[in-house]
Coordinates of C-alpha atoms in Angstrom, one line a residue:
M1 CA 0.6 3.4 -5.5
D2 CA -2.3 0.8 -4.0
L3 CA 0.6 -1.5 -1.9
Q4 CA -2.3 -4.0 -1.5
I5 CA -2.1 -4.0 1.7
D6 CA -5.8 -3.0 3.3
G7 CA -7.8 -4.8 6.2
N8 CA -4.8 -6.2 6.6
A9 CA -3.2 -6.4 10.7
A10 CA -0.1 -4.1 12.0
L11 CA 1.7 -3.6 15.4
V12 CA 3.3 -0.4 16.1
T13 CA 5.2 -0.2 19.4
A14 CA 6.8 3.5 20.1
S15 CA 3.9 5.2 17.7
S16 CA 2.6 7.8 19.8
S17 CA 5.0 10.4 18.9
G18 CA 7.4 10.2 16.3
L19 CA 8.6 8.5 13.4
G20 CA 6.8 5.5 15.0
K21 CA 3.5 7.2 14.7
A22 CA 4.4 8.4 11.6
S23 CA 4.5 4.5 10.6
A24 CA 1.2 4.2 12.4
K25 CA 0.0 6.4 10.0
A26 CA 1.0 5.7 6.5
L27 CA -0.3 2.1 7.3
A28 CA -3.2 3.3 8.3
R29 CA -3.7 5.5 4.8
E30 CA -3.8 2.3 2.8
G31 CA -6.2 0.7 5.0
V32 CA -3.8 -1.6 7.3
D33 CA -6.3 -1.6 10.9
V34 CA -3.1 -0.6 13.5
V35 CA -2.6 -0.8 17.2
I36 CA -0.5 2.1 18.5
N37 CA 1.5 1.9 20.9
G38 CA 3.1 4.1 23.7
R39 CA 3.6 4.6 27.4
D40 CA 1.5 8.1 28.0
E41 CA -1.2 7.7 27.9
E42 CA -2.4 11.2 27.9
R43 CA 0.2 11.5 24.4
L44 CA -1.8 8.4 22.9
A45 CA -4.5 9.8 23.0
A46 CA -4.1 12.2 20.7
A47 CA -1.6 10.1 18.7
K48 CA -4.8 7.9 18.2
E49 CA -6.7 10.4 17.6
E50 CA -4.7 11.5 14.9
V51 CA -4.0 8.6 13.3
E52 CA -8.2 8.1 12.9
A53 CA -8.1 11.5 10.9
V54 CA -5.7 9.9 7.8
A55 CA -7.0 6.1 8.5
T56 CA -9.7 4.3 6.4
G57 CA -9.4 1.5 9.1
E58 CA -9.7 0.7 12.3
V59 CA -7.1 2.7 14.9
V60 CA -6.8 0.8 18.4
A61 CA -4.5 2.1 21.5
Q62 CA -2.8 0.4 23.6
P63 CA -0.2 1.1 26.3
A64 CA 3.0 -0.6 27.4
D65 CA 6.3 -0.5 28.6
L66 CA 8.5 -2.2 26.3
T67 CA 11.2 -3.1 28.6
D68 CA 8.6 -5.3 30.7
A69 CA 8.3 -8.9 29.1
A70 CA 4.6 -8.8 30.3
E71 CA 3.1 -6.0 28.8
V72 CA 4.4 -6.9 25.6
T73 CA 3.5 -10.4 26.0
A74 CA -0.2 -8.3 26.6
L75 CA 0.2 -5.6 24.0
V76 CA 0.9 -8.5 21.1
E77 CA -2.4 -10.6 22.6
A78 CA -4.3 -7.7 22.6
T79 CA -3.5 -7.3 18.3
V80 CA -4.7 -10.2 18.0
D81 CA -7.9 -10.0 20.1
E82 CA -9.3 -6.8 18.4
F83 CA -7.9 -8.3 14.6
G84 CA -7.3 -12.0 14.8
T85 CA -3.6 -11.2 13.5
V86 CA -1.3 -9.5 12.8
D87 CA 0.1 -9.0 9.7
H88 CA 3.0 -6.8 9.8
L89 CA 5.0 -5.6 13.5
V90 CA 7.5 -2.5 13.4
T91 CA 9.1 -1.9 16.0
S92 CA 10.2 1.4 17.3
A93 CA 11.5 3.1 20.8
G94 CA 13.0 6.1 22.0
G95 CA 15.8 6.6 21.6
P96 CA 18.3 5.8 25.0
P97 CA 20.1 8.6 26.7
S98 CA 23.6 10.8 25.0
G99 CA 26.7 10.3 27.3
S100 CA 30.5 9.0 26.3
F101 CA 31.5 5.4 27.1
L102 CA 33.4 7.1 30.3
D103 CA 30.0 8.8 31.3
T104 CA 27.9 5.3 31.0
D105 CA 27.4 2.8 33.6
D106 CA 25.9 -0.9 33.8
E107 CA 22.9 0.0 34.4
D108 CA 22.6 2.6 31.6
W109 CA 23.6 -0.6 28.9
Q110 CA 21.0 -2.0 30.9
H111 CA 18.1 -0.6 30.3
A112 CA 19.3 0.2 26.3
Y113 CA 19.4 -3.3 26.3
D114 CA 16.2 -4.3 27.8
L115 CA 14.5 -1.0 25.2
L116 CA 16.4 -1.6 22.2
V117 CA 16.9 -5.5 21.7
M118 CA 14.9 -7.2 24.2
S119 CA 12.1 -5.7 23.4
V120 CA 12.5 -6.8 19.9
V121 CA 13.4 -10.2 20.9
R122 CA 10.1 -10.6 22.7
L123 CA 7.8 -8.9 20.2
A124 CA 9.2 -10.9 17.0
R125 CA 9.0 -14.1 19.5
E126 CA 5.3 -13.2 20.1
S127 CA 4.4 -12.1 17.1
Y128 CA 5.7 -14.9 14.5
P129 CA 3.0 -17.2 15.2
H130 CA 0.7 -15.0 14.0
L131 CA 2.8 -13.6 11.3
R132 CA 3.2 -16.9 9.7
E133 CA -0.7 -17.9 9.1
G134 CA -0.9 -14.7 6.7
D135 CA -0.6 -14.0 3.5
G136 CA 3.0 -12.1 3.4
G137 CA 3.7 -11.3 6.6
T138 CA 6.9 -8.6 7.9
I139 CA 8.7 -7.3 10.5
V140 CA 10.6 -4.1 10.2
N141 CA 12.5 -2.6 12.9
I142 CA 13.4 1.3 12.7
T143 CA 17.3 2.0 14.1
S144 CA 19.2 4.6 13.5
R145 CA 21.9 5.5 10.9
S146 CA 24.3 5.0 13.9
V147 CA 24.7 1.7 12.8
K148 CA 26.5 2.4 10.2
E149 CA 28.2 4.9 11.2
A150 CA 29.3 5.6 14.5
I151 CA 27.4 9.4 16.4
D152 CA 29.2 11.0 18.4
S153 CA 28.4 11.5 22.5
L154 CA 26.2 8.3 21.1
V155 CA 27.8 5.2 22.7
L156 CA 24.3 3.2 23.9
S157 CA 23.3 3.9 20.1
N158 CA 26.6 3.6 18.2
A159 CA 27.0 0.0 20.3
V160 CA 23.1 -1.6 21.4
R161 CA 21.5 -0.4 18.3
M162 CA 24.2 -3.3 15.8
G163 CA 21.9 -5.9 18.4
V164 CA 18.9 -5.2 16.5
I165 CA 20.5 -5.5 13.1
G166 CA 21.8 -8.8 13.5
L167 CA 18.5 -10.0 14.8
E168 CA 16.7 -8.7 12.1
K169 CA 19.1 -10.4 9.5
T170 CA 18.7 -13.6 11.9
L171 CA 15.5 -13.5 11.3
S172 CA 14.9 -12.9 7.8
K173 CA 16.6 -16.4 7.2
E174 CA 14.9 -18.0 9.8
F175 CA 11.2 -17.0 9.3
A176 CA 11.1 -16.6 5.3
P177 CA 9.3 -17.4 3.2
E178 CA 6.0 -16.9 5.2
V179 CA 7.5 -13.9 7.2
R180 CA 10.2 -11.0 5.4
A181 CA 12.6 -8.9 8.2
N182 CA 14.1 -5.2 7.1
A183 CA 15.3 -2.4 8.9
V184 CA 14.9 0.9 8.7
L185 CA 18.4 3.7 10.0
P186 CA 16.5 6.6 9.7
G187 CA 18.5 10.1 10.4
P188 CA 17.4 13.2 12.0
H189 CA 13.9 13.7 10.8
E190 CA 11.6 17.0 12.2
T191 CA 10.1 14.8 14.6
S192 CA 8.6 16.8 17.8
R193 CA 12.0 15.4 19.7
I194 CA 13.8 17.9 17.2
R195 CA 11.7 21.1 17.0
D196 CA 12.2 20.9 21.3
L197 CA 15.2 20.9 20.8
V198 CA 15.7 23.5 18.2
E199 CA 13.0 25.4 19.5
A200 CA 15.2 25.0 23.2
A201 CA 18.7 25.9 21.3
V202 CA 16.6 29.5 20.3
E203 CA 15.7 30.4 23.3
R204 CA 19.4 30.1 24.6
G205 CA 20.3 32.7 21.6
E206 CA 22.5 29.4 19.7
Y207 CA 20.2 30.5 16.6
D208 CA 17.9 33.8 15.3
S209 CA 15.3 31.5 14.0
Y210 CA 13.5 28.2 14.3
E211 CA 15.1 27.7 10.5
E212 CA 18.4 27.9 11.2
G213 CA 18.3 26.0 13.8
L214 CA 16.1 23.3 11.6
D215 CA 19.4 24.0 9.1
D216 CA 22.0 22.9 11.2
W217 CA 20.3 19.5 11.8
A218 CA 20.5 19.2 7.8
G219 CA 24.2 18.3 7.0
N220 CA 23.1 16.2 4.3
P221 CA 23.6 16.3 0.2
L222 CA 19.8 17.1 0.5
E223 CA 20.4 20.2 2.4
R224 CA 16.9 19.8 5.0
I225 CA 15.7 17.1 7.5
G226 CA 13.2 15.1 6.7
D227 CA 10.3 14.9 7.2
P228 CA 9.0 12.0 9.3
M229 CA 6.1 11.1 7.2
E230 CA 9.1 10.2 4.3
L231 CA 10.5 7.4 6.8
G232 CA 7.0 6.3 7.1
N233 CA 5.9 5.7 4.1
T234 CA 9.0 3.9 3.5
V235 CA 7.9 1.4 6.5
A236 CA 4.2 1.3 4.2
F237 CA 6.4 0.1 1.3
L238 CA 8.8 -2.4 2.3
S239 CA 5.4 -3.4 4.8
S240 CA 3.9 -4.5 1.1
P241 CA 4.5 -7.2 -1.3
K242 CA 5.1 -4.7 -3.3
S243 CA 8.2 -4.8 -1.6
G244 CA 7.8 -8.6 -1.6
Y245 CA 11.9 -9.2 -2.6
V246 CA 12.9 -7.0 -0.4
N247 CA 14.5 -9.1 2.6
G248 CA 17.3 -8.6 5.5
T249 CA 18.0 -5.3 4.4
A250 CA 19.3 -2.1 6.1
L251 CA 18.0 0.6 4.8
P252 CA 19.4 4.4 5.2
I253 CA 16.7 7.2 5.4
D254 CA 19.0 9.6 5.5
G255 CA 19.0 12.1 2.7
G256 CA 22.5 10.9 2.2
S257 CA 24.8 11.5 5.3
T258 CA 26.3 8.3 6.0
G259 CA 29.4 8.2 4.9
A260 CA 29.7 4.4 4.7
N261 CA 29.7 3.0 1.0
L262 CA 27.4 -0.1 2.6

C-alpha cells in the first residue's frame, strides 16, 4: 500500500531504540524525511544507521532531553531547519520506573509527569504552527495499554499516561481539521529492553531458554509477543491520508490482551 507520505517530514522522539525507532523506520521506508531523537548520542548514531538502511528519504539524528523545555524547542526548530516544516509528530518516551504507590515519592511523580506529559505538551505546542500549514498534519502519541487497564506495580505509568490520552483527545478537536491526533497503546513488544529482561531472567535460572521467557511475556490471544515493526507500521498508517477519517482514537496494539471492552 502506498501511504502517500513520500517527501513529508516527521519528528519522532525517543527513537534511538524500541518502538520509537520502529516508527521512524516505518516512516522512513515510506519516503518520509525523519528526525530521530534520543539522549545517548552513541546509541542515536547507531539508530541513524539502522533507519538509513531502509530509508528512501533523509534521516537526521538530533539529541535532546525531553524533560528540558529549551531542548524540546530546539528539537522542533532543528527539524524545521533541516526539512522546512514538520508534517508528522510522533511522541514517545522511555517508561517511568516500576513501583507501588507507597514506594513512589514526589520526585518520581514530577519526573514522570515531565517526561510523559509535559514533553508532549511542549512538542505539540512547538510543532502546531508547522503541522497546520501542510496538507494533513498528524500527531501520534505512543503511550501504553496501561491507560486502558492498570498494570500491577506500574503506578506511574497507570496514572500519568492518562494525561497524554486526555491531551490527545483534546488536540484531536482543537487542532482539527488541519491536524489529526491519535494515540497507540502498545503491549509487550520484542524491544531491546524486553530482550535484556528476558536474558537476565534466563541467567537467573527462571527460564530454560530465551524463547521460553519470551513466551511468558505474550499473555494474549495471539500467543506471541509483538514485533516492534507491527507498531511502527501502524504509526505510519495513522500518519498517512489512508487513515484520514481516524481522529481522536486510542488504539491498543497488544495482541488482544487488554480486558477492557473499549
